[in-house]
Short mmCIF file of C-alpha atoms in Angstrom, two decimals:
data_model
loop_
_atom_site.label_atom_id
_atom_site.label_comp_id
_atom_site.label_asym_id
_atom_site.label_seq_id
_atom_site.Cartn_x
_atom_site.Cartn_y
_atom_site.Cartn_z
CA MET A 1 30.69 80.27 -75.78
CA LEU A 2 33.21 81.38 -78.43
CA HIS A 3 33.91 84.66 -76.64
CA LEU A 4 34.66 82.84 -73.36
CA VAL A 5 37.08 80.42 -75.04
CA PHE A 6 38.88 83.33 -76.72
CA ILE A 7 39.18 85.27 -73.46
CA LEU A 8 40.52 82.22 -71.61
CA PHE A 9 43.07 81.60 -74.37
CA TYR A 10 44.24 85.21 -74.14
CA LEU A 11 44.52 85.13 -70.36
CA GLN A 12 46.31 81.78 -70.27
CA PHE A 13 48.80 82.17 -73.12
CA LEU A 14 48.88 85.75 -74.47
CA SER A 15 48.93 87.64 -71.19
CA PRO A 16 52.30 89.35 -70.54
CA LYS A 17 52.17 88.11 -66.94
CA ILE A 18 52.05 84.46 -67.99
CA THR A 19 54.76 82.65 -69.95
CA PRO A 20 53.96 80.15 -72.73
CA PHE A 21 55.25 77.37 -70.46
CA THR A 22 52.71 78.12 -67.74
CA LYS A 23 50.24 75.31 -67.20
CA PHE A 24 46.51 75.90 -67.50
CA ASN A 25 45.54 78.02 -64.49
CA THR A 26 42.34 76.76 -62.89
CA ASN A 27 41.98 79.87 -60.73
CA ILE A 28 41.99 82.15 -63.78
CA ALA A 29 39.44 79.90 -65.48
CA MET A 30 37.15 79.91 -62.43
CA VAL A 31 37.28 83.69 -61.96
CA THR A 32 36.70 84.27 -65.68
CA ALA A 33 33.70 81.93 -65.61
CA ALA A 34 32.28 83.67 -62.53
CA VAL A 35 32.61 87.08 -64.18
CA ASN A 36 30.94 85.89 -67.38
CA ILE A 37 27.91 84.43 -65.62
CA GLY A 38 27.39 87.43 -63.35
CA GLN A 39 28.48 85.78 -60.10
CA GLY A 40 31.18 86.38 -57.52
CA HIS A 41 33.36 84.81 -54.85
CA VAL A 42 30.46 83.91 -52.56
CA GLN A 43 28.83 81.83 -55.29
CA LEU A 44 32.17 80.13 -56.03
CA GLU A 45 32.49 79.21 -52.35
CA GLU A 46 29.02 77.65 -52.37
CA LEU A 47 29.86 75.72 -55.54
CA GLY A 48 33.09 74.48 -53.95
CA ALA A 49 31.29 73.42 -50.77
CA ILE A 50 28.72 71.38 -52.70
CA THR A 51 31.28 69.77 -55.03
CA ASN A 52 33.86 69.26 -52.24
CA MET A 53 36.36 71.36 -54.17
CA PRO A 54 38.84 73.85 -52.68
CA VAL A 55 38.25 77.46 -53.72
CA LEU A 56 40.70 80.35 -53.86
CA SER A 57 40.50 83.01 -51.13
CA ASN A 58 38.57 86.24 -51.58
CA SER A 59 41.76 88.34 -51.72
CA LYS A 60 43.20 86.12 -54.45
CA TYR A 61 39.87 86.25 -56.28
CA GLN A 62 39.92 90.06 -56.23
CA LEU A 63 43.50 90.20 -57.55
CA LEU A 64 42.67 87.88 -60.45
CA HIS A 65 39.40 89.71 -61.04
CA ASN A 66 41.26 93.00 -61.46
CA ASP A 67 43.74 91.42 -63.90
CA ILE A 68 40.98 89.79 -65.92
CA SER A 69 39.01 93.05 -66.01
CA THR A 70 42.07 94.87 -67.36
CA TYR A 71 42.62 92.36 -70.15
CA MET A 72 38.95 92.18 -71.04
CA ASN A 73 38.72 95.97 -71.18
CA GLU A 74 41.62 96.02 -73.63
CA LEU A 75 39.87 93.46 -75.81
CA SER A 76 36.63 95.42 -75.56
CA TRP A 77 38.14 98.66 -76.85
CA GLU A 78 39.83 96.75 -79.68
CA ASP A 79 36.37 95.45 -80.65
CA VAL A 80 35.02 99.00 -80.50
CA GLU A 81 37.75 100.19 -82.89
CA LEU A 82 36.98 97.35 -85.32
CA ALA A 83 33.28 98.22 -85.21
CA GLY A 84 34.10 101.85 -86.04
CA LYS A 85 36.17 100.79 -89.06
CA GLU A 86 33.32 98.62 -90.31
CA GLU A 87 30.80 101.45 -89.95
CA THR A 88 33.21 103.77 -91.79
CA LYS A 89 33.53 101.29 -94.65
CA ASN A 90 29.74 100.90 -94.96
CA ALA A 91 29.19 104.67 -94.93
CA ILE A 92 31.76 105.27 -97.66
CA GLU A 93 30.30 102.48 -99.82
CA ASN A 94 26.83 104.05 -99.47
CA ASN A 95 28.24 107.53 -100.17
CA ASP A 96 27.11 108.80 -96.75
CA VAL A 97 29.91 111.34 -96.52
CA GLY A 98 29.88 114.91 -95.20
CA PRO A 99 31.29 118.07 -96.81
CA GLU A 100 34.76 117.49 -95.34
CA GLY A 101 34.87 113.87 -96.46
CA ARG A 102 33.95 112.41 -93.07
CA PRO A 103 31.55 109.44 -93.09
CA MET A 104 28.16 110.07 -91.46
CA ILE A 105 26.14 107.29 -89.86
CA ALA A 106 23.03 106.58 -87.81
CA VAL A 107 23.46 105.26 -84.28
CA VAL A 108 21.25 103.69 -81.64
CA ALA A 109 21.75 104.87 -78.05
CA ASP A 110 20.28 103.64 -74.79
CA GLY A 111 21.14 103.45 -71.13
CA ALA A 112 20.69 101.10 -68.18
CA TRP A 113 21.08 101.33 -64.43
CA SER A 114 22.33 99.03 -61.71
CA LYS A 115 18.90 98.76 -60.07
CA ARG A 116 15.29 98.75 -61.16
CA SER A 117 13.40 102.01 -60.63
CA TYR A 118 9.81 100.74 -60.99
CA LYS A 119 9.04 104.28 -62.26
CA THR A 120 9.43 105.73 -58.76
CA LYS A 121 13.02 105.52 -57.44
CA TYR A 122 15.54 106.95 -59.89
CA ASN A 123 18.47 106.84 -57.47
CA ALA A 124 20.73 104.09 -58.80
CA LEU A 125 24.34 104.41 -57.69
CA SER A 126 25.63 103.49 -61.15
CA GLY A 127 24.53 103.84 -64.74
CA ILE A 128 25.78 102.69 -68.12
CA ALA A 129 24.98 103.77 -71.69
CA CYS A 130 26.12 102.62 -75.10
CA ILE A 131 26.13 103.90 -78.67
CA VAL A 132 25.59 101.19 -81.29
CA GLY A 133 26.03 101.48 -85.04
CA ALA A 134 22.65 101.16 -86.76
CA LYS A 135 24.12 99.24 -89.72
CA THR A 136 26.54 96.85 -88.03
CA ARG A 137 24.65 96.68 -84.70
CA LYS A 138 28.04 96.75 -82.95
CA ILE A 139 29.08 98.97 -80.06
CA LEU A 140 30.94 102.16 -80.98
CA PHE A 141 31.08 103.73 -77.52
CA ILE A 142 30.29 102.79 -73.96
CA GLY A 143 30.49 104.75 -70.73
CA VAL A 144 29.88 104.17 -67.03
CA ARG A 145 28.98 106.65 -64.31
CA ASN A 146 29.42 105.61 -60.69
CA ASN A 147 28.74 107.97 -57.79
CA TYR A 148 29.75 105.64 -54.98
CA CYS A 149 32.96 103.99 -53.78
CA CYS A 150 32.78 101.85 -50.65
CA VAL A 151 36.45 102.45 -49.73
CA CYS A 152 36.07 106.23 -49.90
CA GLN A 153 32.75 106.10 -48.05
CA ARG A 154 34.12 104.02 -45.17
CA ALA A 155 37.09 106.36 -44.78
CA TYR A 156 34.75 109.36 -44.80
CA LYS A 157 32.56 107.86 -42.05
CA ASN A 158 35.63 107.21 -39.90
CA ASN A 159 37.08 110.68 -40.59
CA LYS A 160 40.15 109.15 -42.20
CA GLU A 161 41.96 109.52 -45.49
CA PRO A 162 41.10 106.63 -47.82
CA LYS A 163 43.90 104.15 -48.39
CA GLU A 164 45.44 103.82 -51.82
CA HIS A 165 42.96 101.98 -54.03
CA MET A 166 41.39 101.91 -57.47
CA CYS A 167 38.53 104.39 -57.02
CA PHE A 168 35.51 103.89 -59.27
CA LYS A 169 33.65 107.04 -58.31
CA ASN A 170 33.42 109.40 -61.29
CA TRP A 171 30.02 111.07 -60.89
CA LEU A 172 28.67 113.71 -58.50
CA PHE A 173 25.28 114.56 -60.04
CA PRO A 174 21.79 112.96 -60.00
CA SER A 175 21.39 109.48 -61.46
CA THR A 176 18.73 110.69 -63.89
CA VAL A 177 21.27 112.54 -66.06
CA MET A 178 23.86 109.75 -66.26
CA GLU A 179 22.54 108.42 -69.58
CA ALA A 180 22.46 111.83 -71.28
CA ASP A 181 25.98 112.68 -70.10
CA ILE A 182 27.44 109.41 -71.43
CA ILE A 183 25.74 109.70 -74.82
CA VAL A 184 26.86 113.31 -75.28
CA ASP A 185 30.39 112.24 -74.32
CA GLY A 186 30.22 109.54 -77.00
CA PHE A 187 29.18 112.07 -79.65
CA LYS A 188 32.01 114.42 -78.66
CA ARG A 189 34.58 111.64 -78.98
CA SER A 190 33.27 110.13 -82.23
CA LEU A 191 35.70 112.09 -84.40
CA ASP A 192 38.77 111.21 -82.33
CA MET A 193 37.82 107.55 -81.89
CA HIS A 194 36.42 106.67 -85.32
CA ASN A 195 36.56 109.80 -87.51
CA LEU A 196 32.77 109.40 -87.80
CA ILE A 197 29.89 111.86 -87.56
CA TYR A 198 26.78 110.56 -85.83
CA LEU A 199 24.22 112.22 -88.08
CA ARG A 200 21.08 110.50 -86.80
CA LEU A 201 20.33 109.42 -83.26
CA ILE A 202 17.84 106.60 -82.72
CA GLY A 203 16.69 106.65 -79.11
CA ASP A 204 13.77 106.68 -76.71
CA GLY A 205 11.66 109.68 -75.75
CA ASP A 206 14.21 111.12 -73.31
CA SER A 207 14.38 114.77 -74.38
CA SER A 208 17.31 115.55 -72.06
CA VAL A 209 19.71 113.76 -74.43
CA MET A 210 18.80 115.96 -77.39
CA ASN A 211 18.81 119.09 -75.23
CA LYS A 212 22.37 118.34 -74.11
CA LEU A 213 23.45 117.54 -77.67
CA HIS A 214 22.03 120.85 -78.94
CA CYS A 215 23.95 122.68 -76.21
CA ALA A 216 27.19 120.73 -76.72
CA LYS A 217 27.17 121.02 -80.56
CA PRO A 218 29.81 118.27 -80.98
CA TYR A 219 30.16 118.88 -84.75
CA GLY A 220 29.94 122.66 -84.84
CA ARG A 221 27.27 125.34 -84.54
CA ASP A 222 25.76 124.74 -87.98
CA PHE A 223 25.47 120.96 -87.76
CA LEU A 224 22.07 119.57 -86.75
CA ILE A 225 21.73 116.06 -85.33
CA LYS A 226 18.41 114.46 -86.21
CA LYS A 227 16.49 112.38 -83.66
CA PHE A 228 14.31 109.34 -84.38
CA GLU A 229 12.28 107.35 -81.89
CA PHE A 230 11.58 103.63 -81.70
CA LEU A 231 8.34 102.44 -83.26
CA ASN A 232 7.23 100.43 -80.22
CA HIS A 233 8.14 103.28 -77.87
CA ILE A 234 5.98 105.76 -79.81
CA LEU A 235 2.99 103.41 -79.85
CA ARG A 236 3.40 102.51 -76.18
CA ASN A 237 3.38 106.18 -75.20
CA TYR A 238 0.25 106.70 -77.28
CA VAL A 239 -1.53 103.78 -75.59
CA ASN A 240 -0.50 105.04 -72.14
CA LYS A 241 -1.93 108.47 -72.93
CA LEU A 242 -5.20 106.90 -74.02
CA LYS A 243 -5.36 104.96 -70.75
CA ASP A 244 -4.74 108.18 -68.80
CA ILE A 245 -7.55 109.91 -70.70
CA ALA A 246 -9.92 107.06 -69.86
CA LEU A 247 -9.08 107.37 -66.16
CA LEU A 248 -9.70 111.14 -66.20
CA GLN A 249 -13.18 110.79 -67.71
CA LYS A 250 -14.82 110.06 -64.34
CA GLU A 251 -17.86 112.23 -64.95
CA GLU A 252 -18.50 110.57 -68.31
CA GLN A 253 -18.28 106.85 -67.65
CA ILE A 254 -19.71 105.87 -71.03
CA GLU A 255 -17.02 107.75 -72.94
CA ALA A 256 -14.30 106.42 -70.61
CA GLN A 257 -15.38 102.83 -71.15
CA THR A 258 -15.62 103.41 -74.91
CA ILE A 259 -12.01 104.63 -74.97
CA LYS A 260 -10.84 101.63 -72.92
CA ASP A 261 -12.60 99.20 -75.23
CA ARG A 262 -11.07 100.73 -78.35
CA ILE A 263 -7.48 101.40 -77.33
CA LEU A 264 -6.14 98.41 -79.25
CA ARG A 265 -8.28 99.30 -82.27
CA LEU A 266 -6.85 102.82 -82.30
CA ARG A 267 -3.32 101.44 -82.09
CA TYR A 268 -4.07 98.92 -84.83
CA ALA A 269 -5.37 101.70 -87.10
CA ILE A 270 -2.05 103.53 -86.76
CA THR A 271 0.08 100.45 -87.47
CA GLU A 272 -2.02 99.58 -90.53
CA ALA A 273 -1.80 103.13 -91.91
CA VAL A 274 1.97 103.06 -91.44
CA LYS A 275 2.22 99.65 -93.11
CA TYR A 276 0.10 100.79 -96.07
CA TRP A 277 2.12 103.91 -96.87
CA ARG A 278 5.48 102.26 -96.16
CA ASN A 279 4.75 99.60 -98.79
CA LYS A 280 3.80 102.15 -101.46
CA LYS A 281 6.48 101.92 -104.14
CA ASP A 282 5.21 104.39 -106.76
CA ILE A 283 5.49 107.59 -104.69
CA SER A 284 8.35 109.43 -102.99
CA PHE A 285 9.11 109.23 -99.27
CA GLU A 286 7.96 112.84 -98.82
CA GLU A 287 4.56 111.95 -100.30
CA GLU A 288 4.33 108.88 -98.08
CA LEU A 289 5.01 111.03 -95.03
CA LEU A 290 2.44 113.66 -96.03
CA ASN A 291 -0.27 111.06 -96.70
CA LEU A 292 0.47 109.25 -93.44
CA LYS A 293 0.07 112.48 -91.46
CA LYS A 294 -3.28 113.10 -93.19
CA ASP A 295 -4.48 109.63 -92.20
CA LEU A 296 -3.33 110.11 -88.62
CA MET A 297 -5.11 113.45 -88.33
CA ASN A 298 -8.30 112.02 -89.85
CA GLY A 299 -8.67 109.57 -86.99
CA HIS A 300 -10.52 111.93 -84.63
CA SER A 301 -11.24 114.96 -86.82
CA HIS A 302 -14.97 114.18 -86.89
CA GLU A 303 -15.36 114.10 -83.10
CA GLN A 304 -16.20 117.38 -81.42
CA ARG A 305 -15.58 116.25 -77.85
CA MET A 306 -12.31 114.42 -78.35
CA ASP A 307 -9.78 117.23 -77.91
CA LYS A 308 -7.74 115.14 -75.49
CA LEU A 309 -7.55 112.28 -77.98
CA VAL A 310 -6.32 114.68 -80.65
CA ALA A 311 -3.69 115.97 -78.20
CA ALA A 312 -2.54 112.39 -77.58
CA LYS A 313 -2.28 111.91 -81.33
CA SER A 314 -0.03 114.97 -81.71
CA HIS A 315 2.96 112.98 -80.40
CA ILE A 316 2.33 110.37 -83.09
CA LEU A 317 2.18 113.08 -85.76
CA PHE A 318 5.44 114.62 -84.58
CA HIS A 319 7.20 111.27 -85.00
CA ALA A 320 5.46 110.17 -88.21
CA GLU A 321 8.81 109.96 -90.01
CA SER A 322 10.13 107.55 -87.38
CA LEU A 323 7.03 105.39 -87.89
CA LEU A 324 7.73 105.07 -91.62
CA TYR A 325 11.34 104.06 -91.00
CA LYS A 326 10.15 101.28 -88.64
CA ILE A 327 13.06 101.84 -86.27
CA ASN A 328 13.71 99.72 -83.19
CA ASN A 329 16.33 99.58 -80.45
CA ASN A 330 16.86 95.82 -80.46
CA ALA A 331 20.63 96.26 -80.74
CA ALA A 332 20.86 98.38 -77.58
CA GLU A 333 18.40 96.17 -75.70
CA SER A 334 20.46 93.10 -76.61
CA TYR A 335 23.50 94.75 -75.10
CA ASN A 336 21.53 95.77 -71.99
CA SER A 337 20.42 92.16 -71.51
CA ILE A 338 24.06 91.01 -71.52
CA PHE A 339 24.97 93.83 -69.14
CA SER A 340 22.15 92.72 -66.84
CA LYS A 341 23.60 89.21 -66.81
CA PHE A 342 27.02 90.55 -65.80
CA ILE A 343 25.52 92.29 -62.77
CA GLY A 344 23.49 89.29 -61.63
CA GLY A 345 20.17 90.39 -63.08
CA LYS A 346 20.35 93.62 -61.03
CA ARG A 347 19.98 91.53 -57.86
CA VAL A 348 23.60 92.03 -56.76
CA ASN A 349 24.85 95.47 -55.76
CA PHE A 350 27.91 95.88 -57.99
CA SER A 351 27.77 99.66 -57.55
CA MET A 352 29.93 99.55 -54.43
CA ARG A 353 33.13 99.30 -56.48
CA GLU A 354 33.02 97.14 -59.57
CA LEU A 355 30.47 98.53 -62.04
CA LYS A 356 32.99 100.87 -63.66
CA GLY A 357 34.82 97.78 -64.89
CA MET A 358 31.75 96.35 -66.60
CA VAL A 359 32.89 97.70 -69.97
CA LYS A 360 34.32 94.21 -70.52
CA ASN A 361 30.92 92.85 -71.57
CA VAL A 362 31.39 94.66 -74.89
CA THR A 363 33.59 91.73 -75.87
CA GLN A 364 30.76 89.28 -75.41
CA TYR A 365 28.23 91.43 -77.29
CA ASN A 366 30.36 92.29 -80.33
CA ILE A 367 31.67 88.73 -80.73
CA LEU A 368 28.09 87.44 -80.65
CA ILE A 369 27.23 89.90 -83.43
CA TYR A 370 30.20 88.71 -85.48
CA THR A 371 29.12 85.09 -85.15
#
């Protein structure tokens, strides 16, 4: 609740549009509350009807909503700047500095969309992605892509010029590449915004992000950004591949059932091997990594008919270093959960106009991290 109190204080007393002698504005408080719980004017009207309380009109609500969004966006970018300074301080203290004296850090990146895809429909009208500092777990960059504006669309259908309005449309390409475009944009702007180099990227298995980063080369032709994957994501992919193999073994039902029965055991063997070598204190990290890869390869080396299982294990071997680091994306997922609350749990279509202004939820996330 601290973030909400701070925002209300700013809007009531520090806003340039409101004098110190202005009384507490109930309308501002109501709109701010509605924004922070992921609701809108319709829900406020229902609340007013039940409590027998007059509610401001929709036009007034939209005007206040725009003002509040502006102020909250300003606060959000101030929080982003503070997070960058904190990451810089930590990097310098740990001597993580590049040849030119620029601090280098690891970041977590992830994206979210305005609707659920259920692994079939990747056609969301809006998408959002954030870059979070791995040390501070605070947001360093956030971007929104929106390929729809209801005002422009209505004017187009009626063969008219759209009236003057705040247009939120800033994307003309498929929804599937929104996340990669935002993350690459964040890497390109890291030097200007924070004077930081994002040396290591912690993300999911989306290869399009790394492909775009290799093409963009945000830090020069000779600088290589290293990618790490989340521990749970690697193991989940491995389990899914084992399930697919079991489904394909139709002509050999015994082997298929054997694989199904032992999927969890195979996963457990990997996690225990990782835990064993990670806790070894008397050898170097390079030796830990080499021994872990040997253990992972040994899992199916004695089976002559398990080529597909070995192929499934190759992904695990490729990301063995990520397994030893025990990396997760909890920071990005925490932000995505707050973002989901702001858009009504993805049940309300905010993509018509408003999603581009959802950067304001950075304030809530970073203040929660501070407290």
